[in-house]
N, C-alpha and C. Protein backbone atom coordinates (compact mmCIF):
# COMPACT_ATOMS: atom_id res chain seq x y z
N UNK A 1 12.03 7.87 -18.23
CA UNK A 1 11.73 6.56 -18.08
C UNK A 1 10.09 6.58 -18.35
N UNK A 2 9.44 7.29 -17.41
CA UNK A 2 8.24 7.66 -17.15
C UNK A 2 7.44 7.38 -18.76
N UNK A 3 8.28 8.62 -19.23
CA UNK A 3 7.84 9.22 -20.66
C UNK A 3 7.90 7.83 -21.82
N UNK A 4 8.72 7.16 -21.67
CA UNK A 4 8.72 5.91 -22.66
C UNK A 4 7.93 4.89 -22.38
N UNK A 5 7.55 4.64 -20.89
CA UNK A 5 6.26 3.59 -20.48
C UNK A 5 5.21 4.45 -21.25
N UNK A 6 4.93 5.69 -21.16
CA UNK A 6 3.39 6.36 -21.80
C UNK A 6 3.91 6.20 -23.07
N UNK A 7 4.72 6.29 -23.86
CA UNK A 7 4.89 6.33 -25.02
C UNK A 7 4.34 4.80 -25.87
N UNK A 8 5.18 3.97 -25.00
CA UNK A 8 4.78 2.35 -25.23
C UNK A 8 3.46 1.94 -25.14
N UNK A 9 2.74 2.63 -24.03
CA UNK A 9 1.37 2.26 -23.47
C UNK A 9 0.56 3.02 -24.91
N UNK A 10 0.84 4.22 -25.13
CA UNK A 10 0.20 5.16 -26.30
C UNK A 10 -0.02 3.96 -27.77
N UNK A 11 0.82 2.92 -27.91
CA UNK A 11 0.82 2.35 -28.94
C UNK A 11 -0.52 1.20 -29.03
N UNK A 12 -1.16 0.86 -27.72
CA UNK A 12 -1.99 -0.03 -27.86
C UNK A 12 -3.28 0.40 -26.93
N UNK A 13 -2.89 1.64 -26.33
CA UNK A 13 -4.06 2.13 -25.67
C UNK A 13 -4.31 3.99 -25.73
N UNK A 14 -4.00 4.59 -27.03
CA UNK A 14 -4.33 5.89 -27.48
C UNK A 14 -4.93 6.66 -26.88
N UNK A 15 -6.24 6.34 -26.91
CA UNK A 15 -7.12 7.25 -26.27
C UNK A 15 -6.90 7.45 -24.84
N UNK A 16 -6.90 6.41 -24.29
CA UNK A 16 -6.61 6.46 -22.79
C UNK A 16 -5.42 7.47 -22.42
N UNK A 17 -4.20 7.49 -23.07
CA UNK A 17 -3.26 8.29 -22.93
C UNK A 17 -3.35 9.79 -23.38
N UNK A 18 -3.83 10.04 -24.42
CA UNK A 18 -4.24 10.94 -24.98
C UNK A 18 -5.34 12.02 -24.23
N UNK A 19 -6.13 11.18 -23.57
CA UNK A 19 -7.14 11.76 -22.66
C UNK A 19 -6.70 12.38 -21.45
N UNK A 20 -5.63 11.43 -20.84
CA UNK A 20 -5.30 11.60 -19.66
C UNK A 20 -4.22 12.22 -19.18
N UNK A 21 -3.21 12.15 -20.25
CA UNK A 21 -1.78 12.74 -19.97
C UNK A 21 -1.45 13.78 -21.32
N UNK A 22 -0.82 14.73 -20.96
CA UNK A 22 -0.93 15.45 -19.64
C UNK A 22 -1.89 16.59 -19.18
N UNK A 23 -2.98 16.54 -20.22
CA UNK A 23 -4.36 17.11 -19.89
C UNK A 23 -4.94 17.22 -18.12
N UNK A 24 -4.99 15.89 -17.70
CA UNK A 24 -5.83 15.58 -16.30
C UNK A 24 -4.35 14.95 -15.34
N UNK A 25 -3.42 14.51 -15.71
CA UNK A 25 -2.41 13.86 -14.99
C UNK A 25 -1.14 14.25 -15.38
N UNK A 26 -0.29 14.88 -14.86
CA UNK A 26 1.09 15.53 -15.42
C UNK A 26 1.82 13.98 -15.13
N UNK A 27 3.02 14.15 -16.03
CA UNK A 27 4.03 13.40 -16.10
C UNK A 27 4.68 13.12 -14.52
N UNK A 28 5.01 14.11 -13.97
CA UNK A 28 5.93 13.82 -13.13
C UNK A 28 4.66 13.42 -11.90
N UNK A 29 3.77 13.68 -11.92
CA UNK A 29 2.58 13.24 -10.62
C UNK A 29 2.73 11.45 -11.02
N UNK A 30 2.50 11.23 -12.20
CA UNK A 30 2.51 9.86 -12.76
C UNK A 30 3.71 9.12 -12.24
N UNK A 31 5.00 9.66 -12.69
CA UNK A 31 6.33 9.09 -12.27
C UNK A 31 6.26 9.11 -10.55
N UNK A 32 5.74 10.07 -9.84
CA UNK A 32 5.66 9.88 -8.62
C UNK A 32 5.04 8.52 -7.84
N UNK A 33 3.91 8.45 -8.45
CA UNK A 33 2.85 7.49 -8.11
C UNK A 33 3.41 5.70 -8.24
N UNK A 34 4.27 5.94 -9.78
CA UNK A 34 4.95 4.86 -10.35
C UNK A 34 6.36 4.44 -9.03
N UNK A 35 7.04 5.32 -8.73
CA UNK A 35 7.92 5.44 -7.72
C UNK A 35 7.53 4.29 -6.59
N UNK A 36 6.35 5.23 -5.89
CA UNK A 36 5.76 4.80 -4.97
C UNK A 36 5.52 3.14 -5.19
N UNK A 37 4.85 2.90 -6.20
CA UNK A 37 4.69 1.62 -5.78
C UNK A 37 5.86 0.95 -6.33
N UNK A 38 6.91 1.00 -6.74
CA UNK A 38 8.06 0.10 -7.24
C UNK A 38 8.78 0.24 -6.06
N UNK A 39 8.63 1.12 -5.12
CA UNK A 39 9.53 1.06 -3.62
C UNK A 39 8.89 0.20 -2.80
N UNK A 40 7.45 -0.02 -3.04
CA UNK A 40 6.95 -0.88 -2.09
C UNK A 40 6.86 -2.35 -3.26
N UNK A 41 7.84 -2.72 -4.22
CA UNK A 41 7.86 -3.86 -5.00
C UNK A 41 6.45 -4.16 -5.50
N UNK A 42 6.09 -3.11 -5.88
CA UNK A 42 4.77 -3.69 -6.62
C UNK A 42 4.87 -3.52 -8.20
N UNK A 43 4.65 -4.38 -9.18
CA UNK A 43 4.78 -4.07 -10.33
C UNK A 43 4.09 -3.31 -10.93
N UNK A 44 4.72 -2.61 -11.90
CA UNK A 44 4.01 -1.58 -12.74
C UNK A 44 3.86 -1.91 -14.22
N UNK A 45 3.96 -3.20 -14.27
CA UNK A 45 3.61 -3.91 -15.63
C UNK A 45 2.36 -3.17 -16.19
N UNK A 46 1.41 -3.44 -15.74
CA UNK A 46 0.13 -3.21 -16.08
C UNK A 46 0.02 -1.32 -15.78
N UNK A 47 0.64 -0.58 -16.57
CA UNK A 47 0.91 0.93 -16.61
C UNK A 47 -0.84 0.89 -16.85
N UNK A 48 -1.49 0.40 -18.06
CA UNK A 48 -2.87 0.49 -18.25
C UNK A 48 -3.66 0.64 -17.33
N UNK A 49 -3.51 -0.57 -16.70
CA UNK A 49 -4.45 -0.94 -15.11
C UNK A 49 -4.38 0.36 -14.25
N UNK A 50 -3.13 0.84 -13.81
CA UNK A 50 -2.62 1.97 -13.19
C UNK A 50 -3.44 3.33 -13.41
N UNK A 51 -3.58 3.50 -14.86
CA UNK A 51 -3.75 4.93 -15.55
C UNK A 51 -5.30 4.69 -15.39
N UNK A 52 -5.97 3.62 -15.84
CA UNK A 52 -7.28 3.39 -15.56
C UNK A 52 -8.08 3.76 -14.46
N UNK A 53 -7.40 3.10 -13.22
CA UNK A 53 -7.50 3.55 -11.68
C UNK A 53 -7.61 4.62 -11.49
N UNK A 54 -6.83 5.38 -11.57
CA UNK A 54 -6.32 7.12 -11.05
C UNK A 54 -6.88 7.80 -12.17
N UNK A 55 -7.71 7.24 -13.57
CA UNK A 55 -7.92 8.52 -14.45
C UNK A 55 -9.15 9.19 -13.87
N UNK A 56 -10.34 8.39 -13.03
CA UNK A 56 -11.58 9.32 -12.55
C UNK A 56 -10.92 10.35 -11.56
N UNK A 57 -9.81 10.24 -10.66
CA UNK A 57 -9.43 11.28 -9.64
C UNK A 57 -8.27 12.14 -10.16
N UNK A 58 -7.88 11.98 -11.11
CA UNK A 58 -6.59 12.80 -11.89
C UNK A 58 -7.10 14.07 -11.75
N UNK A 59 -7.85 14.62 -12.35
CA UNK A 59 -7.98 16.27 -12.37
C UNK A 59 -8.37 17.01 -10.81
N UNK A 60 -9.29 15.93 -10.24
CA UNK A 60 -9.57 16.34 -8.93
C UNK A 60 -8.46 16.29 -7.55
N UNK A 61 -7.60 15.28 -7.82
CA UNK A 61 -6.96 14.93 -6.64
C UNK A 61 -5.37 15.00 -7.19
N UNK A 62 -4.56 15.63 -6.55
CA UNK A 62 -3.08 15.62 -7.07
C UNK A 62 -2.08 14.90 -5.69
N UNK A 63 -2.91 14.59 -4.78
CA UNK A 63 -2.05 13.90 -3.72
C UNK A 63 -1.50 12.28 -3.95
N UNK A 64 -0.11 12.27 -4.00
CA UNK A 64 0.56 11.11 -4.57
C UNK A 64 0.14 10.23 -3.89
N UNK A 65 0.09 10.02 -2.33
CA UNK A 65 -0.27 8.94 -1.90
C UNK A 65 -1.84 8.27 -1.83
N UNK A 66 -2.70 9.25 -2.03
CA UNK A 66 -3.96 8.87 -2.51
C UNK A 66 -4.13 8.44 -3.79
N UNK A 67 -3.50 9.04 -4.77
CA UNK A 67 -3.55 8.02 -6.19
C UNK A 67 -2.57 7.04 -6.06
N UNK A 68 -1.67 6.77 -5.17
CA UNK A 68 -0.96 5.46 -5.26
C UNK A 68 -2.06 4.49 -4.23
N UNK A 69 -2.45 4.81 -3.85
CA UNK A 69 -3.37 4.04 -2.77
C UNK A 69 -4.70 3.36 -3.88
N UNK A 70 -5.21 4.22 -4.57
CA UNK A 70 -5.92 3.96 -5.54
C UNK A 70 -5.54 2.87 -6.88
N UNK A 71 -4.10 3.05 -7.01
CA UNK A 71 -3.58 2.21 -8.33
C UNK A 71 -3.10 1.01 -7.54
N UNK A 72 -3.08 0.68 -6.04
CA UNK A 72 -2.56 -0.37 -5.71
C UNK A 72 -3.85 -1.22 -5.25
N UNK A 73 -5.11 -0.46 -5.31
CA UNK A 73 -6.57 -1.23 -5.13
C UNK A 73 -6.67 -1.98 -6.55
N UNK A 74 -6.40 -1.06 -7.40
CA UNK A 74 -6.56 -1.86 -9.08
C UNK A 74 -5.78 -2.83 -8.88
N UNK A 75 -4.30 -3.10 -8.44
CA UNK A 75 -3.46 -3.90 -8.70
C UNK A 75 -3.25 -5.11 -7.61
N UNK A 76 -4.58 -4.73 -6.95
CA UNK A 76 -4.53 -5.73 -5.63
C UNK A 76 -4.19 -7.10 -5.65
N UNK A 77 -4.75 -7.77 -6.83
CA UNK A 77 -4.93 -9.37 -7.03
C UNK A 77 -3.13 -9.54 -7.36
N UNK A 78 -2.65 -8.67 -8.25
CA UNK A 78 -1.32 -8.77 -8.53
C UNK A 78 -0.51 -8.68 -7.53
N UNK A 79 -0.78 -7.80 -6.63
CA UNK A 79 0.01 -7.77 -5.32
C UNK A 79 0.00 -8.98 -4.58
N UNK A 80 -1.02 -9.51 -4.07
CA UNK A 80 -1.10 -10.59 -3.28
C UNK A 80 -0.72 -11.73 -4.05
N UNK A 81 -0.73 -11.81 -5.38
CA UNK A 81 -0.12 -13.26 -6.01
C UNK A 81 1.11 -13.57 -5.82
N UNK A 82 1.87 -12.54 -5.15
CA UNK A 82 3.48 -12.89 -4.64
C UNK A 82 3.47 -13.64 -3.46
N UNK A 83 2.52 -13.59 -2.91
CA UNK A 83 2.45 -13.92 -1.22
C UNK A 83 1.53 -15.36 -1.17
N UNK A 84 0.50 -15.79 -1.93
CA UNK A 84 -0.21 -16.45 -2.11
C UNK A 84 -0.93 -17.05 -3.71
N UNK A 85 -0.86 -18.31 -4.22
CA UNK A 85 -1.82 -18.74 -5.14
C UNK A 85 -2.91 -18.40 -5.28
N UNK A 86 -3.69 -18.33 -6.30
CA UNK A 86 -5.01 -18.36 -5.99
C UNK A 86 -5.67 -19.29 -5.49
N UNK A 87 -6.67 -19.06 -4.45
CA UNK A 87 -7.24 -20.21 -3.52
C UNK A 87 -6.48 -20.52 -2.45
N UNK A 88 -5.18 -20.13 -2.34
CA UNK A 88 -4.37 -20.19 -1.01
C UNK A 88 -4.65 -19.55 0.10
N UNK A 89 -4.79 -20.02 1.32
CA UNK A 89 -5.03 -18.80 2.02
C UNK A 89 -3.75 -18.08 2.54
N UNK A 90 -4.00 -16.91 3.13
CA UNK A 90 -3.07 -15.59 2.85
C UNK A 90 -2.91 -15.50 4.51
N UNK A 91 -1.84 -15.64 5.50
CA UNK A 91 -1.62 -15.58 6.61
C UNK A 91 -1.22 -14.24 6.83
N UNK A 92 -1.66 -13.35 7.67
CA UNK A 92 -1.53 -12.02 7.95
C UNK A 92 -1.57 -11.56 9.22
N UNK A 93 -0.68 -10.51 9.46
CA UNK A 93 -0.88 -9.78 10.91
C UNK A 93 -1.71 -8.81 11.07
N UNK A 94 -2.60 -8.65 12.13
CA UNK A 94 -3.55 -7.25 11.64
C UNK A 94 -3.15 -6.47 13.49
N UNK A 95 -3.69 -5.42 13.35
CA UNK A 95 -3.38 -4.47 14.77
C UNK A 95 -4.72 -4.76 15.51
N UNK A 96 -4.57 -5.07 16.60
CA UNK A 96 -5.39 -4.83 17.74
C UNK A 96 -6.40 -3.84 17.33
N UNK A 97 -7.77 -4.10 17.47
CA UNK A 97 -8.62 -2.97 17.12
C UNK A 97 -8.30 -1.57 18.08
N UNK A 98 -8.11 -1.32 19.20
CA UNK A 98 -7.84 -0.92 20.36
C UNK A 98 -6.63 0.02 19.49
N UNK A 99 -5.66 -0.67 19.20
CA UNK A 99 -4.33 -0.11 18.58
C UNK A 99 -4.48 0.72 17.22
N UNK A 100 -5.26 0.09 16.56
CA UNK A 100 -6.10 0.95 15.16
C UNK A 100 -6.53 1.98 15.30
N UNK A 101 -7.39 2.21 16.61
CA UNK A 101 -8.39 3.41 16.81
C UNK A 101 -7.46 4.80 17.48
N UNK A 102 -6.32 4.04 18.23
CA UNK A 102 -4.95 5.22 18.51
C UNK A 102 -4.88 5.58 17.52
N UNK A 103 -3.73 4.63 16.58
CA UNK A 103 -3.16 5.26 15.11
C UNK A 103 -4.07 5.88 14.30
N UNK A 104 -5.28 5.80 13.98
CA UNK A 104 -6.35 6.35 13.44
C UNK A 104 -6.22 8.22 13.68
N UNK A 105 -6.76 7.94 15.32
CA UNK A 105 -7.06 9.27 15.76
C UNK A 105 -5.22 10.02 15.80
N UNK A 106 -4.24 9.00 15.76
CA UNK A 106 -2.96 10.08 15.58
C UNK A 106 -2.76 10.71 14.27
N UNK A 107 -3.29 9.52 13.27
CA UNK A 107 -3.21 10.09 11.99
C UNK A 107 -3.86 11.40 11.40
N UNK A 108 -5.14 11.06 11.91
CA UNK A 108 -6.34 12.59 11.64
C UNK A 108 -5.49 13.87 12.29
N UNK A 109 -5.14 13.63 13.65
CA UNK A 109 -4.31 14.99 14.06
C UNK A 109 -3.11 15.37 13.39
N UNK A 110 -2.29 14.55 12.15
CA UNK A 110 -1.38 14.68 11.82
C UNK A 110 -1.47 14.98 10.08
N UNK A 111 -2.94 14.96 9.78
CA UNK A 111 -3.37 15.17 8.23
C UNK A 111 -2.58 16.54 7.90
N UNK A 112 -2.03 16.36 6.45
CA UNK A 112 -1.35 17.18 6.07
C UNK A 112 0.01 17.65 6.36
N UNK A 113 0.64 16.96 7.28
CA UNK A 113 2.10 16.99 7.53
C UNK A 113 2.44 16.07 8.43
N UNK A 114 3.37 16.04 9.34
CA UNK A 114 4.06 15.35 10.11
C UNK A 114 3.20 14.76 11.06
N UNK A 115 3.30 13.55 11.18
CA UNK A 115 2.07 12.77 12.10
C UNK A 115 2.92 12.69 13.56
N UNK A 116 2.04 13.23 14.38
CA UNK A 116 3.08 13.44 15.97
C UNK A 116 2.41 12.04 16.52
N UNK A 117 3.64 11.19 16.87
CA UNK A 117 3.28 9.81 17.71
C UNK A 117 4.34 9.95 18.91
N UNK A 118 3.62 9.81 19.80
CA UNK A 118 4.15 9.41 21.19
C UNK A 118 5.63 8.68 21.00
N UNK A 119 6.68 8.76 21.75
CA UNK A 119 7.87 8.00 21.36
C UNK A 119 7.47 6.39 22.01
N UNK A 120 6.84 6.62 23.20
CA UNK A 120 6.69 4.91 23.95
C UNK A 120 5.82 4.55 22.49
N UNK A 121 4.72 4.80 22.04
CA UNK A 121 4.03 4.02 21.19
C UNK A 121 4.51 3.75 19.89
N UNK A 122 5.49 4.64 19.35
CA UNK A 122 6.11 4.38 18.13
C UNK A 122 6.91 3.08 18.61
N UNK A 123 7.76 3.32 19.48
CA UNK A 123 8.87 2.03 19.76
C UNK A 123 8.00 0.86 20.15
N UNK A 124 6.83 1.01 20.74
CA UNK A 124 6.31 -0.07 21.29
C UNK A 124 5.59 -0.86 19.89
N UNK A 125 5.32 0.05 18.95
CA UNK A 125 4.83 -0.32 17.80
C UNK A 125 5.75 -1.29 16.71
N UNK A 126 6.70 -0.61 16.61
CA UNK A 126 7.64 -1.05 15.75
C UNK A 126 8.48 -2.15 16.45
N UNK A 127 8.60 -2.49 17.88
CA UNK A 127 9.09 -3.58 18.83
C UNK A 127 8.05 -4.60 18.60
N UNK A 128 6.70 -4.20 18.46
CA UNK A 128 5.90 -5.70 18.46
C UNK A 128 5.50 -5.99 17.03
N UNK A 129 5.66 -4.92 16.03
CA UNK A 129 5.36 -5.37 14.91
C UNK A 129 6.79 -6.25 13.92
N UNK A 130 7.88 -5.77 14.44
CA UNK A 130 9.39 -6.24 14.42
C UNK A 130 9.34 -7.88 14.80
N UNK A 131 8.80 -7.94 15.77
CA UNK A 131 8.62 -9.52 16.55
C UNK A 131 7.91 -10.28 16.02
N UNK A 132 6.51 -9.99 15.79
CA UNK A 132 5.73 -10.70 14.97
C UNK A 132 6.12 -11.03 13.45
N UNK A 133 6.49 -10.09 12.76
CA UNK A 133 7.01 -10.30 11.49
C UNK A 133 8.36 -11.43 11.36
N UNK A 134 9.33 -11.25 12.39
CA UNK A 134 10.09 -12.19 12.64
C UNK A 134 9.66 -13.42 12.98
N UNK A 135 8.48 -13.52 13.59
CA UNK A 135 7.83 -15.02 14.01
C UNK A 135 7.17 -15.89 12.75
N UNK A 136 6.55 -14.47 11.62
CA UNK A 136 6.31 -15.20 10.45
C UNK A 136 7.45 -15.67 9.44
N UNK A 137 8.36 -14.84 9.56
CA UNK A 137 9.16 -15.49 8.49
C UNK A 137 9.94 -16.84 9.03
N UNK A 138 10.20 -16.96 10.61
CA UNK A 138 10.66 -17.90 11.12
C UNK A 138 9.62 -19.43 10.85
N UNK A 139 8.54 -18.97 10.74
CA UNK A 139 7.55 -19.91 10.15
C UNK A 139 7.39 -19.95 8.61
N UNK A 140 8.53 -19.74 8.18
CA UNK A 140 8.23 -19.65 6.58
C UNK A 140 7.06 -19.19 5.81
N UNK A 141 6.52 -18.17 6.46
CA UNK A 141 5.49 -17.19 5.72
C UNK A 141 5.97 -15.98 5.55
N UNK A 142 5.51 -15.17 4.55
CA UNK A 142 5.67 -13.86 4.29
C UNK A 142 5.17 -13.04 5.61
N UNK A 143 6.06 -11.74 5.99
CA UNK A 143 5.59 -11.12 6.76
C UNK A 143 4.39 -9.82 6.52
N UNK A 144 3.36 -10.15 6.71
CA UNK A 144 2.36 -9.07 5.67
C UNK A 144 1.50 -8.58 6.77
N UNK A 145 1.64 -7.39 7.08
CA UNK A 145 0.41 -6.45 8.03
C UNK A 145 -0.62 -6.07 6.92
N UNK A 146 -1.74 -6.50 7.49
CA UNK A 146 -3.09 -5.62 6.86
C UNK A 146 -3.67 -4.89 7.84
N UNK A 147 -4.04 -3.64 7.36
CA UNK A 147 -4.73 -2.59 8.03
C UNK A 147 -5.63 -1.65 7.21
N UNK A 148 -6.17 -0.56 7.66
CA UNK A 148 -6.89 0.26 7.02
C UNK A 148 -6.05 0.99 5.71
N UNK A 149 -7.21 1.67 4.89
CA UNK A 149 -6.32 2.37 3.86
C UNK A 149 -6.02 3.48 4.26
N UNK A 150 -6.60 4.00 5.30
CA UNK A 150 -5.96 5.18 5.87
C UNK A 150 -4.79 5.04 6.34
N UNK A 151 -4.22 3.97 7.20
CA UNK A 151 -3.00 3.76 7.94
C UNK A 151 -2.06 3.02 7.12
N UNK A 152 -2.33 2.49 6.19
CA UNK A 152 -1.29 1.71 5.13
C UNK A 152 -0.28 2.51 4.76
N UNK A 153 -0.63 3.77 4.32
CA UNK A 153 0.93 4.25 3.69
C UNK A 153 1.78 5.08 4.85
N UNK A 154 1.11 5.46 5.95
CA UNK A 154 2.00 6.11 6.83
C UNK A 154 2.48 4.85 7.81
N UNK A 155 1.77 3.61 7.65
CA UNK A 155 2.45 2.47 8.56
C UNK A 155 3.58 2.21 7.73
N UNK A 156 3.45 1.87 6.45
CA UNK A 156 4.80 1.32 5.35
C UNK A 156 5.70 2.33 5.29
N UNK A 157 5.34 3.48 5.44
CA UNK A 157 6.63 4.82 5.46
C UNK A 157 7.33 4.47 6.90
N UNK A 158 6.71 4.06 8.02
CA UNK A 158 7.53 4.04 9.13
C UNK A 158 8.08 2.55 9.41
N UNK A 159 7.32 1.57 8.72
CA UNK A 159 7.77 0.11 9.29
C UNK A 159 8.61 -0.45 8.21
N UNK A 160 8.32 -0.37 7.20
CA UNK A 160 9.16 -1.05 6.26
C UNK A 160 10.77 -0.69 5.97
N UNK A 161 11.18 0.46 6.39
CA UNK A 161 12.58 0.86 6.30
C UNK A 161 13.33 0.08 7.66
N UNK A 162 12.39 -0.02 8.62
CA UNK A 162 12.90 -0.75 10.09
C UNK A 162 12.86 -1.98 9.86
N UNK A 163 11.82 -2.80 9.18
CA UNK A 163 11.84 -4.38 9.40
C UNK A 163 11.77 -4.87 8.04
N UNK A 164 12.95 -5.40 7.64
CA UNK A 164 13.06 -5.97 6.54
C UNK A 164 12.12 -7.29 6.21
N UNK A 165 11.57 -7.08 4.90
CA UNK A 165 10.81 -8.15 4.60
C UNK A 165 9.13 -7.90 4.82
N UNK A 166 8.97 -7.04 5.40
CA UNK A 166 7.31 -6.82 5.89
C UNK A 166 6.67 -6.05 4.82
N UNK A 167 5.65 -6.53 4.49
CA UNK A 167 4.82 -5.87 3.63
C UNK A 167 3.56 -5.43 4.58
N UNK A 168 3.37 -4.26 3.79
CA UNK A 168 2.21 -3.54 4.50
C UNK A 168 1.16 -3.26 3.70
N UNK A 169 -0.11 -4.03 3.40
CA UNK A 169 -1.11 -4.19 2.51
C UNK A 169 -2.96 -3.43 3.48
N UNK A 170 -3.33 -2.82 2.64
CA UNK A 170 -4.76 -2.17 3.08
C UNK A 170 -5.85 -3.18 2.94
N UNK A 171 -6.90 -3.43 3.60
CA UNK A 171 -7.85 -4.48 3.35
C UNK A 171 -8.61 -4.23 2.08
N UNK A 172 -8.49 -2.68 1.36
CA UNK A 172 -9.16 -2.68 0.25
C UNK A 172 -8.47 -3.02 -0.77
N UNK A 173 -7.27 -3.54 -0.42
CA UNK A 173 -6.11 -4.14 -1.71
C UNK A 173 -6.31 -5.62 -1.95
N UNK A 174 -7.13 -6.34 -0.94
CA UNK A 174 -7.37 -7.65 -0.75
C UNK A 174 -8.56 -8.21 -1.90
N UNK A 175 -8.41 -8.94 -2.92
CA UNK A 175 -9.45 -9.34 -3.60
C UNK A 175 -10.58 -9.89 -2.94
N UNK A 176 -11.74 -9.68 -2.89
CA UNK A 176 -12.91 -10.23 -2.50
C UNK A 176 -12.89 -11.69 -1.78
N UNK A 177 -12.23 -12.41 -3.06
CA UNK A 177 -12.37 -13.96 -2.54
C UNK A 177 -10.74 -14.36 -1.88
N UNK A 178 -10.39 -13.47 -1.17
CA UNK A 178 -8.90 -13.91 -0.80
C UNK A 178 -9.50 -14.33 0.80
N UNK A 179 -8.88 -15.75 0.71
CA UNK A 179 -9.06 -16.28 1.90
C UNK A 179 -7.68 -15.88 3.13
N UNK A 180 -8.22 -15.46 4.22
CA UNK A 180 -7.19 -14.39 5.07
C UNK A 180 -7.14 -15.33 6.55
N UNK A 181 -6.06 -15.51 6.90
CA UNK A 181 -5.95 -16.31 8.20
C UNK A 181 -4.98 -15.40 8.91
N UNK A 182 -5.36 -14.74 10.07
CA UNK A 182 -4.79 -13.90 11.05
C UNK A 182 -4.25 -14.83 12.00
N UNK A 183 -2.78 -14.57 11.85
CA UNK A 183 -2.05 -15.19 12.58
C UNK A 183 -1.58 -14.69 14.01
N UNK A 184 -1.37 -13.30 13.73
CA UNK A 184 -1.06 -12.60 15.06
C UNK A 184 -2.17 -11.13 14.94
N UNK A 185 -2.52 -10.91 16.08
CA UNK A 185 -3.25 -9.36 16.31
C UNK A 185 -2.46 -8.60 17.19
N UNK A 186 -1.80 -7.84 16.35
CA UNK A 186 -0.57 -7.06 17.16
C UNK A 186 -0.93 -6.08 18.05
N UNK A 187 -0.49 -6.05 19.45
CA UNK A 187 -0.78 -4.97 20.61
C UNK A 187 0.50 -4.18 20.95
N UNK A 188 0.32 -3.13 21.49
CA UNK A 188 1.67 -2.62 21.97
C UNK A 188 1.35 -2.24 23.80
N UNK A 189 2.33 -2.77 24.37
CA UNK A 189 2.03 -2.72 25.68
C UNK A 189 2.91 -1.38 26.43
């Protein structure tokens, strides 16, 4: 399927496809990036935008999460359009700064492998985010957690399967003109 998308794009952007695939970016790596985007309900309709975003890193970086993150930044405006129309306020949840620092330290310790999280912290995080997400949905707002680009893929991976309807975005994915309103600052007791 990825090859079909590439072939279709090659008709309108032949130079981009010719220079990038497979010389700098393999079809399998692109497939994994597209799968990651689709898994989080991000449209891949703008394949040209995805390729343009990851092209500068394609030769040097083969980390799927990093390439996905770069693609998400390029698709940021499209990502938030499903939650707020242009100019509308976007209600979001954030992590309490102290909690975010603890999670950053945890992620740094686990770079390149499994991330060791204390069970109490993991359970508390899941409980607090789950409760806040439910409050958002009960108020007819989408449950959106905004966090740092470093934490976003990890938090998304552990929270989204356990909290239906939750979206996890990074600050870098939000266009500069996005009006944010923080409805909840999540803490863990």
